[in-house]
mmCIF file of N, CA and C in Angstrom:
data_model
loop_
_atom_site.group_PDB
_atom_site.id
_atom_site.type_symbol
_atom_site.label_atom_id
_atom_site.label_comp_id
_atom_site.label_asym_id
_atom_site.label_seq_id
_atom_site.Cartn_x
_atom_site.Cartn_y
_atom_site.Cartn_z
ATOM 1 N N GLY A 1 0.773 -1.194 0.000
ATOM 2 C CA GLY A 1 0.000 0.000 0.000
ATOM 3 C C GLY A 1 0.816 1.261 0.000
ATOM 4 N N GLY A 2 0.136 2.307 -0.297
ATOM 5 C CA GLY A 2 0.726 3.635 -0.283
ATOM 6 C C GLY A 2 1.331 4.017 -1.621
ATOM 7 N N LEU A 3 1.730 5.246 -1.715
ATOM 8 C CA LEU A 3 2.316 5.762 -2.952
ATOM 9 C C LEU A 3 3.726 5.252 -3.192
ATOM 10 N N GLY A 4 4.514 5.156 -2.132
ATOM 11 C CA GLY A 4 5.924 4.804 -2.290
ATOM 12 C C GLY A 4 6.722 6.012 -2.754
ATOM 13 N N ILE A 5 8.015 5.963 -2.553
ATOM 14 C CA ILE A 5 8.860 7.119 -2.844
ATOM 15 C C ILE A 5 8.914 7.435 -4.332
ATOM 16 N N ASP A 6 8.827 6.436 -5.185
ATOM 17 C CA ASP A 6 8.907 6.709 -6.622
ATOM 18 C C ASP A 6 7.717 7.543 -7.097
ATOM 19 N N ARG A 7 6.511 7.173 -6.688
ATOM 20 C CA ARG A 7 5.329 7.949 -7.076
ATOM 21 C C ARG A 7 5.285 9.285 -6.353
ATOM 22 N N ILE A 8 5.722 9.322 -5.092
ATOM 23 C CA ILE A 8 5.785 10.606 -4.383
ATOM 24 C C ILE A 8 6.708 11.548 -5.143
ATOM 25 N N GLY A 9 7.860 11.048 -5.572
ATOM 26 C CA GLY A 9 8.793 11.869 -6.343
ATOM 27 C C GLY A 9 8.197 12.340 -7.656
ATOM 28 N N GLN A 10 7.498 11.447 -8.342
ATOM 29 C CA GLN A 10 6.854 11.816 -9.607
ATOM 30 C C GLN A 10 5.853 12.949 -9.383
ATOM 31 N N TYR A 11 4.991 12.798 -8.386
ATOM 32 C CA TYR A 11 4.001 13.839 -8.108
ATOM 33 C C TYR A 11 4.653 15.111 -7.587
ATOM 34 N N ALA A 12 5.704 14.984 -6.802
ATOM 35 C CA ALA A 12 6.402 16.180 -6.313
ATOM 36 C C ALA A 12 6.855 17.039 -7.485
ATOM 37 N N HIS A 13 7.426 16.420 -8.500
ATOM 38 C CA HIS A 13 7.876 17.175 -9.676
ATOM 39 C C HIS A 13 6.699 17.739 -10.463
ATOM 40 N N LEU A 14 5.598 16.998 -10.562
ATOM 41 C CA LEU A 14 4.416 17.531 -11.242
ATOM 42 C C LEU A 14 3.885 18.773 -10.541
ATOM 43 N N PHE A 15 4.017 18.813 -9.215
ATOM 44 C CA PHE A 15 3.585 19.970 -8.435
ATOM 45 C C PHE A 15 4.644 21.074 -8.395
ATOM 46 N N GLY A 16 5.784 20.867 -9.040
ATOM 47 C CA GLY A 16 6.807 21.902 -9.124
ATOM 48 C C GLY A 16 7.902 21.823 -8.082
ATOM 49 N N LEU A 17 7.923 20.759 -7.289
ATOM 50 C CA LEU A 17 8.972 20.631 -6.279
ATOM 51 C C LEU A 17 10.222 20.029 -6.914
ATOM 52 N N GLY A 18 11.382 20.478 -6.458
ATOM 53 C CA GLY A 18 12.642 19.948 -6.965
ATOM 54 C C GLY A 18 13.080 20.535 -8.292
ATOM 55 N N ASP A 19 12.358 21.524 -8.788
ATOM 56 C CA ASP A 19 12.676 22.164 -10.066
ATOM 57 C C ASP A 19 12.584 23.679 -9.894
ATOM 58 N N THR A 20 13.341 24.418 -10.678
ATOM 59 C CA THR A 20 13.162 25.869 -10.644
ATOM 60 C C THR A 20 11.793 26.203 -11.220
ATOM 61 N N SER A 21 11.249 27.335 -10.808
ATOM 62 C CA SER A 21 9.887 27.710 -11.182
ATOM 63 C C SER A 21 9.789 28.374 -12.543
ATOM 64 N N GLY A 22 10.909 28.930 -13.008
ATOM 65 C CA GLY A 22 10.874 29.683 -14.254
ATOM 66 C C GLY A 22 10.642 31.166 -14.047
ATOM 67 N N ILE A 23 10.518 31.592 -12.793
ATOM 68 C CA ILE A 23 10.332 33.015 -12.514
ATOM 69 C C ILE A 23 11.583 33.779 -12.941
ATOM 70 N N ALA A 24 11.394 34.993 -13.375
ATOM 71 C CA ALA A 24 12.507 35.790 -13.901
ATOM 72 C C ALA A 24 13.298 36.449 -12.768
ATOM 73 N N LEU A 25 13.929 35.644 -11.947
ATOM 74 C CA LEU A 25 14.782 36.127 -10.862
ATOM 75 C C LEU A 25 16.094 35.354 -10.894
ATOM 76 N N LEU A 26 17.176 36.055 -10.654
ATOM 77 C CA LEU A 26 18.483 35.403 -10.631
ATOM 78 C C LEU A 26 18.659 34.600 -9.347
ATOM 79 N N GLY A 27 19.350 33.493 -9.461
ATOM 80 C CA GLY A 27 19.745 32.733 -8.282
ATOM 81 C C GLY A 27 18.664 31.890 -7.647
ATOM 82 N N GLU A 28 17.609 31.584 -8.367
ATOM 83 C CA GLU A 28 16.552 30.762 -7.789
ATOM 84 C C GLU A 28 17.077 29.349 -7.526
ATOM 85 N N ALA A 29 16.822 28.844 -6.332
ATOM 86 C CA ALA A 29 17.200 27.468 -5.990
ATOM 87 C C ALA A 29 16.150 26.508 -6.532
ATOM 88 N N ASP A 30 16.570 25.285 -6.839
ATOM 89 C CA ASP A 30 15.618 24.321 -7.384
ATOM 90 C C ASP A 30 15.067 23.355 -6.345
ATOM 91 N N GLY A 31 15.572 23.399 -5.125
ATOM 92 C CA GLY A 31 15.121 22.435 -4.135
ATOM 93 C C GLY A 31 15.646 21.047 -4.483
ATOM 94 N N PHE A 32 15.127 20.033 -3.792
ATOM 95 C CA PHE A 32 15.621 18.677 -4.016
ATOM 96 C C PHE A 32 14.592 17.660 -3.553
ATOM 97 N N VAL A 33 14.294 16.707 -4.410
ATOM 98 C CA VAL A 33 13.425 15.580 -4.072
ATOM 99 C C VAL A 33 14.295 14.324 -4.117
ATOM 100 N N PRO A 34 14.563 13.710 -2.961
ATOM 101 C CA PRO A 34 15.466 12.556 -2.930
ATOM 102 C C PRO A 34 14.865 11.324 -3.604
ATOM 103 N N THR A 35 15.752 10.470 -4.096
ATOM 104 C CA THR A 35 15.352 9.210 -4.729
ATOM 105 C C THR A 35 16.148 8.066 -4.110
ATOM 106 N N ARG A 36 15.720 6.862 -4.414
ATOM 107 C CA ARG A 36 16.441 5.670 -3.950
ATOM 108 C C ARG A 36 17.888 5.690 -4.445
ATOM 109 N N ASP A 37 18.058 5.952 -5.747
ATOM 110 C CA ASP A 37 19.401 5.960 -6.341
ATOM 111 C C ASP A 37 20.284 7.019 -5.701
ATOM 112 N N TRP A 38 19.727 8.214 -5.474
ATOM 113 C CA TRP A 38 20.505 9.288 -4.860
ATOM 114 C C TRP A 38 21.016 8.847 -3.487
ATOM 115 N N LYS A 39 20.133 8.252 -2.673
ATOM 116 C CA LYS A 39 20.549 7.859 -1.328
ATOM 117 C C LYS A 39 21.639 6.790 -1.384
ATOM 118 N N GLU A 40 21.479 5.830 -2.280
ATOM 119 C CA GLU A 40 22.475 4.763 -2.422
ATOM 120 C C GLU A 40 23.826 5.336 -2.845
ATOM 121 N N GLN A 41 23.814 6.225 -3.830
ATOM 122 C CA GLN A 41 25.058 6.791 -4.359
ATOM 123 C C GLN A 41 25.688 7.804 -3.411
ATOM 124 N N THR A 42 24.867 8.593 -2.730
ATOM 125 C CA THR A 42 25.382 9.671 -1.893
ATOM 126 C C THR A 42 25.715 9.220 -0.478
ATOM 127 N N LYS A 43 24.831 8.434 0.102
ATOM 128 C CA LYS A 43 25.007 8.037 1.494
ATOM 129 C C LYS A 43 25.465 6.590 1.651
ATOM 130 N N GLY A 44 25.444 5.845 0.552
ATOM 131 C CA GLY A 44 25.841 4.448 0.622
ATOM 132 C C GLY A 44 24.885 3.595 1.426
ATOM 133 N N GLU A 45 23.625 4.006 1.474
ATOM 134 C CA GLU A 45 22.608 3.289 2.242
ATOM 135 C C GLU A 45 21.409 2.998 1.355
ATOM 136 N N PRO A 46 20.691 1.925 1.656
ATOM 137 C CA PRO A 46 19.455 1.673 0.913
ATOM 138 C C PRO A 46 18.347 2.621 1.376
ATOM 139 N N TRP A 47 17.323 2.706 0.570
ATOM 140 C CA TRP A 47 16.149 3.502 0.934
ATOM 141 C C TRP A 47 15.299 2.679 1.892
ATOM 142 N N TYR A 48 14.911 3.278 3.006
ATOM 143 C CA TYR A 48 14.071 2.608 3.990
ATOM 144 C C TYR A 48 12.663 3.185 3.956
ATOM 145 N N LEU A 49 11.699 2.414 4.406
ATOM 146 C CA LEU A 49 10.324 2.886 4.473
ATOM 147 C C LEU A 49 10.226 4.160 5.308
ATOM 148 N N GLY A 50 11.021 4.244 6.358
ATOM 149 C CA GLY A 50 11.034 5.448 7.188
ATOM 150 C C GLY A 50 11.440 6.686 6.405
ATOM 151 N N ASP A 51 12.324 6.524 5.402
ATOM 152 C CA ASP A 51 12.702 7.649 4.540
ATOM 153 C C ASP A 51 11.483 8.150 3.767
ATOM 154 N N THR A 52 10.666 7.219 3.303
ATOM 155 C CA THR A 52 9.444 7.594 2.582
ATOM 156 C C THR A 52 8.512 8.366 3.503
ATOM 157 N N TYR A 53 8.370 7.908 4.736
ATOM 158 C CA TYR A 53 7.526 8.622 5.700
ATOM 159 C C TYR A 53 8.032 10.049 5.895
ATOM 160 N N HIS A 54 9.338 10.201 6.040
ATOM 161 C CA HIS A 54 9.908 11.533 6.250
ATOM 162 C C HIS A 54 9.619 12.449 5.074
ATOM 163 N N VAL A 55 9.872 11.970 3.857
ATOM 164 C CA VAL A 55 9.641 12.796 2.667
ATOM 165 C C VAL A 55 8.160 13.135 2.530
ATOM 166 N N SER A 56 7.291 12.181 2.852
ATOM 167 C CA SER A 56 5.854 12.398 2.664
ATOM 168 C C SER A 56 5.304 13.509 3.549
ATOM 169 N N ILE A 57 5.993 13.837 4.634
ATOM 170 C CA ILE A 57 5.555 14.941 5.494
ATOM 171 C C ILE A 57 6.477 16.156 5.380
ATOM 172 N N GLY A 58 7.304 16.169 4.336
ATOM 173 C CA GLY A 58 8.154 17.332 4.095
ATOM 174 C C GLY A 58 9.426 17.358 4.915
ATOM 175 N N GLN A 59 9.860 16.225 5.417
ATOM 176 C CA GLN A 59 11.054 16.157 6.253
ATOM 177 C C GLN A 59 12.152 15.382 5.525
ATOM 178 N N GLY A 60 13.131 14.920 6.271
ATOM 179 C CA GLY A 60 14.217 14.130 5.689
ATOM 180 C C GLY A 60 15.067 14.961 4.749
ATOM 181 N N ASP A 61 15.411 14.392 3.614
ATOM 182 C CA ASP A 61 16.301 15.059 2.668
ATOM 183 C C ASP A 61 15.561 15.919 1.644
ATOM 184 N N LEU A 62 14.250 16.050 1.777
ATOM 185 C CA LEU A 62 13.464 16.886 0.871
ATOM 186 C C LEU A 62 13.780 18.356 1.128
ATOM 187 N N LEU A 63 14.076 19.087 0.069
ATOM 188 C CA LEU A 63 14.332 20.525 0.169
ATOM 189 C C LEU A 63 13.389 21.258 -0.776
ATOM 190 N N VAL A 64 12.594 22.172 -0.234
ATOM 191 C CA VAL A 64 11.706 22.978 -1.066
ATOM 192 C C VAL A 64 11.891 24.447 -0.706
ATOM 193 N N THR A 65 11.615 25.302 -1.664
ATOM 194 C CA THR A 65 11.730 26.740 -1.436
ATOM 195 C C THR A 65 10.358 27.299 -1.061
ATOM 196 N N PRO A 66 10.320 28.467 -0.426
ATOM 197 C CA PRO A 66 9.024 29.089 -0.130
ATOM 198 C C PRO A 66 8.178 29.299 -1.393
ATOM 199 N N LEU A 67 8.817 29.653 -2.500
ATOM 200 C CA LEU A 67 8.079 29.837 -3.746
ATOM 201 C C LEU A 67 7.469 28.517 -4.217
ATOM 202 N N GLN A 68 8.191 27.417 -4.075
ATOM 203 C CA GLN A 68 7.644 26.114 -4.451
ATOM 204 C C GLN A 68 6.445 25.747 -3.583
ATOM 205 N N VAL A 69 6.505 26.074 -2.297
ATOM 206 C CA VAL A 69 5.367 25.809 -1.412
ATOM 207 C C VAL A 69 4.158 26.624 -1.868
ATOM 208 N N ALA A 70 4.380 27.880 -2.230
ATOM 209 C CA ALA A 70 3.280 28.718 -2.724
ATOM 210 C C ALA A 70 2.699 28.146 -4.018
ATOM 211 N N MET A 71 3.566 27.693 -4.916
ATOM 212 C CA MET A 71 3.101 27.113 -6.178
ATOM 213 C C MET A 71 2.307 25.831 -5.925
ATOM 214 N N TYR A 72 2.833 24.978 -5.079
ATOM 215 C CA TYR A 72 2.178 23.707 -4.738
ATOM 216 C C TYR A 72 0.789 23.975 -4.162
ATOM 217 N N THR A 73 0.720 24.927 -3.235
ATOM 218 C CA THR A 73 -0.551 25.261 -2.603
ATOM 219 C C THR A 73 -1.529 25.850 -3.609
ATOM 220 N N SER A 74 -1.025 26.633 -4.552
ATOM 221 C CA SER A 74 -1.913 27.228 -5.556
ATOM 222 C C SER A 74 -2.538 26.159 -6.448
ATOM 223 N N VAL A 75 -1.821 25.078 -6.717
ATOM 224 C CA VAL A 75 -2.388 23.976 -7.508
ATOM 225 C C VAL A 75 -3.597 23.389 -6.778
ATOM 226 N N ILE A 76 -3.468 23.204 -5.482
ATOM 227 C CA ILE A 76 -4.578 22.681 -4.685
ATOM 228 C C ILE A 76 -5.732 23.676 -4.699
ATOM 229 N N ALA A 77 -5.423 24.952 -4.508
ATOM 230 C CA ALA A 77 -6.458 25.981 -4.430
ATOM 231 C C ALA A 77 -7.194 26.189 -5.749
ATOM 232 N N ASN A 78 -6.481 26.130 -6.873
ATOM 233 C CA ASN A 78 -7.127 26.463 -8.151
ATOM 234 C C ASN A 78 -7.700 25.255 -8.883
ATOM 235 N N GLY A 79 -7.596 24.079 -8.303
ATOM 236 C CA GLY A 79 -8.220 22.913 -8.896
ATOM 237 C C GLY A 79 -7.339 22.089 -9.807
ATOM 238 N N GLY A 80 -6.017 22.338 -9.826
ATOM 239 C CA GLY A 80 -5.142 21.425 -10.537
ATOM 240 C C GLY A 80 -4.242 21.978 -11.609
ATOM 241 N N THR A 81 -4.018 23.283 -11.641
ATOM 242 C CA THR A 81 -3.130 23.856 -12.654
ATOM 243 C C THR A 81 -1.907 24.464 -11.982
ATOM 244 N N LEU A 82 -0.728 24.086 -12.471
ATOM 245 C CA LEU A 82 0.527 24.658 -11.982
ATOM 246 C C LEU A 82 0.949 25.754 -12.947
ATOM 247 N N TYR A 83 0.976 26.981 -12.451
ATOM 248 C CA TYR A 83 1.388 28.126 -13.257
ATOM 249 C C TYR A 83 2.833 28.496 -12.959
ATOM 250 N N GLN A 84 3.513 29.000 -13.958
ATOM 251 C CA GLN A 84 4.826 29.599 -13.747
ATOM 252 C C GLN A 84 4.581 30.932 -13.051
ATOM 253 N N PRO A 85 5.232 31.175 -11.917
ATOM 254 C CA PRO A 85 5.004 32.441 -11.227
ATOM 255 C C PRO A 85 5.538 33.617 -12.035
ATOM 256 N N SER A 86 4.914 34.748 -11.840
ATOM 257 C CA SER A 86 5.309 35.963 -12.544
ATOM 258 C C SER A 86 5.230 37.129 -11.575
ATOM 259 N N LEU A 87 6.092 38.094 -11.757
ATOM 260 C CA LEU A 87 6.091 39.260 -10.878
ATOM 261 C C LEU A 87 5.055 40.295 -11.287
ATOM 262 N N VAL A 88 4.673 40.303 -12.549
ATOM 263 C CA VAL A 88 3.697 41.288 -13.035
ATOM 264 C C VAL A 88 2.687 40.600 -13.951
ATOM 265 N N ASP A 89 1.497 41.183 -14.033
ATOM 266 C CA ASP A 89 0.509 40.659 -14.975
ATOM 267 C C ASP A 89 0.255 41.624 -16.130
ATOM 268 N N ARG A 90 0.783 42.850 -15.997
ATOM 269 C CA ARG A 90 0.665 43.814 -17.096
ATOM 270 C C ARG A 90 1.649 44.954 -16.889
ATOM 271 N N MET A 91 1.908 45.656 -17.973
ATOM 272 C CA MET A 91 2.730 46.863 -17.916
ATOM 273 C C MET A 91 1.860 48.029 -18.354
ATOM 274 N N THR A 92 2.037 49.150 -17.671
ATOM 275 C CA THR A 92 1.238 50.332 -17.985
ATOM 276 C C THR A 92 2.139 51.512 -18.313
ATOM 277 N N ASP A 93 1.550 52.483 -19.005
ATOM 278 C CA ASP A 93 2.288 53.712 -19.268
ATOM 279 C C ASP A 93 2.078 54.672 -18.102
ATOM 280 N N GLN A 94 2.604 55.879 -18.229
ATOM 281 C CA GLN A 94 2.527 56.849 -17.135
ATOM 282 C C GLN A 94 1.100 57.274 -16.823
ATOM 283 N N GLN A 95 0.197 57.096 -17.769
ATOM 284 C CA GLN A 95 -1.202 57.443 -17.542
ATOM 285 C C GLN A 95 -2.013 56.262 -16.991
ATOM 286 N N GLY A 96 -1.360 55.150 -16.791
ATOM 287 C CA GLY A 96 -2.038 53.979 -16.255
ATOM 288 C C GLY A 96 -2.706 53.108 -17.300
ATOM 289 N N GLN A 97 -2.486 53.404 -18.558
ATOM 290 C CA GLN A 97 -3.057 52.600 -19.635
ATOM 291 C C GLN A 97 -2.194 51.350 -19.852
ATOM 292 N N THR A 98 -2.841 50.233 -20.002
ATOM 293 C CA THR A 98 -2.125 48.979 -20.229
ATOM 294 C C THR A 98 -1.462 49.004 -21.597
ATOM 295 N N ILE A 99 -0.156 48.763 -21.608
ATOM 296 C CA ILE A 99 0.562 48.701 -22.884
ATOM 297 C C ILE A 99 0.958 47.263 -23.230
ATOM 298 N N GLN A 100 0.997 46.409 -22.228
ATOM 299 C CA GLN A 100 1.265 44.995 -22.485
ATOM 300 C C GLN A 100 0.669 44.159 -21.365
ATOM 301 N N THR A 101 -0.027 43.115 -21.740
ATOM 302 C CA THR A 101 -0.568 42.160 -20.787
ATOM 303 C C THR A 101 0.310 40.909 -20.824
ATOM 304 N N ILE A 102 0.688 40.450 -19.655
ATOM 305 C CA ILE A 102 1.517 39.249 -19.545
ATOM 306 C C ILE A 102 0.579 38.062 -19.324
ATOM 307 N N GLN A 103 0.565 37.154 -20.267
ATOM 308 C CA GLN A 103 -0.316 35.991 -20.174
ATOM 309 C C GLN A 103 0.270 34.949 -19.219
ATOM 310 N N PRO A 104 -0.594 34.311 -18.436
ATOM 311 C CA PRO A 104 -0.103 33.256 -17.547
ATOM 312 C C PRO A 104 0.483 32.091 -18.347
ATOM 313 N N VAL A 105 1.517 31.484 -17.780
ATOM 314 C CA VAL A 105 2.153 30.326 -18.411
ATOM 315 C C VAL A 105 1.805 29.095 -17.579
ATOM 316 N N ILE A 106 1.155 28.135 -18.216
ATOM 317 C CA ILE A 106 0.790 26.888 -17.542
ATOM 318 C C ILE A 106 1.940 25.897 -17.687
ATOM 319 N N ARG A 107 2.437 25.417 -16.538
ATOM 320 C CA ARG A 107 3.513 24.412 -16.549
ATOM 321 C C ARG A 107 2.966 22.995 -16.565
ATOM 322 N N GLN A 108 1.886 22.771 -15.832
ATOM 323 C CA GLN A 108 1.250 21.447 -15.763
ATOM 324 C C GLN A 108 -0.245 21.656 -15.549
ATOM 325 N N SER A 109 -1.040 20.790 -16.132
ATOM 326 C CA SER A 109 -2.474 20.795 -15.842
ATOM 327 C C SER A 109 -3.019 19.394 -16.064
ATOM 328 N N ASP A 110 -4.173 19.159 -15.502
ATOM 329 C CA ASP A 110 -4.856 17.869 -15.671
ATOM 330 C C ASP A 110 -3.982 16.677 -15.279
ATOM 331 N N PHE A 111 -3.218 16.817 -14.202
ATOM 332 C CA PHE A 111 -2.362 15.705 -13.780
ATOM 333 C C PHE A 111 -2.838 15.045 -12.497
ATOM 334 N N ILE A 112 -3.940 15.563 -11.950
ATOM 335 C CA ILE A 112 -4.487 14.959 -10.740
ATOM 336 C C ILE A 112 -6.001 15.111 -10.775
ATOM 337 N N ASP A 113 -6.684 14.112 -10.302
ATOM 338 C CA ASP A 113 -8.142 14.104 -10.315
ATOM 339 C C ASP A 113 -8.669 15.254 -9.448
ATOM 340 N N PRO A 114 -9.522 16.114 -10.002
ATOM 341 C CA PRO A 114 -10.063 17.242 -9.228
ATOM 342 C C PRO A 114 -10.786 16.808 -7.953
ATOM 343 N N SER A 115 -11.359 15.610 -7.943
ATOM 344 C CA SER A 115 -12.044 15.157 -6.730
ATOM 345 C C SER A 115 -11.053 14.930 -5.592
ATOM 346 N N TYR A 116 -9.823 14.520 -5.915
ATOM 347 C CA TYR A 116 -8.793 14.369 -4.880
ATOM 348 C C TYR A 116 -8.408 15.733 -4.310
ATOM 349 N N LEU A 117 -8.281 16.709 -5.199
ATOM 350 C CA LEU A 117 -7.944 18.059 -4.744
ATOM 351 C C LEU A 117 -9.056 18.634 -3.877
ATOM 352 N N ALA A 118 -10.299 18.318 -4.202
ATOM 353 C CA ALA A 118 -11.425 18.804 -3.401
ATOM 354 C C ALA A 118 -11.351 18.261 -1.979
ATOM 355 N N VAL A 119 -10.964 17.000 -1.837
ATOM 356 C CA VAL A 119 -10.817 16.402 -0.504
ATOM 357 C C VAL A 119 -9.692 17.098 0.260
ATOM 358 N N VAL A 120 -8.577 17.361 -0.412
ATOM 359 C CA VAL A 120 -7.449 18.041 0.233
ATOM 360 C C VAL A 120 -7.862 19.456 0.641
ATOM 361 N N ARG A 121 -8.559 20.176 -0.248
ATOM 362 C CA ARG A 121 -9.018 21.535 0.090
ATOM 363 C C ARG A 121 -9.945 21.505 1.299
ATOM 364 N N GLN A 122 -10.844 20.531 1.326
ATOM 365 C CA GLN A 122 -11.756 20.407 2.456
ATOM 366 C C GLN A 122 -10.972 20.162 3.748
ATOM 367 N N GLY A 123 -9.981 19.288 3.691
ATOM 368 C CA GLY A 123 -9.160 19.022 4.873
ATOM 369 C C GLY A 123 -8.381 20.241 5.322
ATOM 370 N N MET A 124 -7.844 20.997 4.362
ATOM 371 C CA MET A 124 -7.104 22.216 4.710
ATOM 372 C C MET A 124 -8.041 23.230 5.358
ATOM 373 N N ARG A 125 -9.239 23.349 4.816
ATOM 374 C CA ARG A 125 -10.224 24.288 5.366
ATOM 375 C C ARG A 125 -10.609 23.872 6.780
ATOM 376 N N GLN A 126 -10.884 22.597 6.969
ATOM 377 C CA GLN A 126 -11.269 22.123 8.298
ATOM 378 C C GLN A 126 -10.143 22.290 9.312
ATOM 379 N N ALA A 127 -8.906 22.191 8.854
ATOM 380 C CA ALA A 127 -7.769 22.361 9.768
ATOM 381 C C ALA A 127 -7.730 23.757 10.372
ATOM 382 N N VAL A 128 -8.236 24.748 9.639
ATOM 383 C CA VAL A 128 -8.196 26.120 10.164
ATOM 384 C C VAL A 128 -9.531 26.582 10.727
ATOM 385 N N THR A 129 -10.606 25.823 10.482
ATOM 386 C CA THR A 129 -11.908 26.232 11.018
ATOM 387 C C THR A 129 -12.379 25.356 12.170
ATOM 388 N N SER A 130 -11.950 24.097 12.180
ATOM 389 C CA SER A 130 -12.419 23.166 13.213
ATOM 390 C C SER A 130 -11.339 22.773 14.214
ATOM 391 N N GLY A 131 -10.087 23.106 13.909
ATOM 392 C CA GLY A 131 -8.996 22.808 14.824
ATOM 393 C C GLY A 131 -8.330 21.530 14.633
#
């Protein structure tokens, strides 16, 4: 049972974890999603079930940036679309007239069943309203 580290890693990347976001900022970190092979090669140890538990709750060798957390959360909130973050949505002239509109860039969509996201949203909502 369970997802296992391989599927967790696959979904982590679909949600934008372990990869740069594409935002137009210098020096963006990409974070890190550990794998079985990485642990074997780097630490000389096999992957244990406990490692999967740690990664599944955001602990262990998993590294994510605050921007990745915001992107991940936005996928849950908007029903399943991962957008490339942007600093602006339009440019205006001195009179406030729009001279260029920046279109959103979709990085991933339709990669998770919306009914699953609805359950997660409900749980997140209940966590802050019911305790």
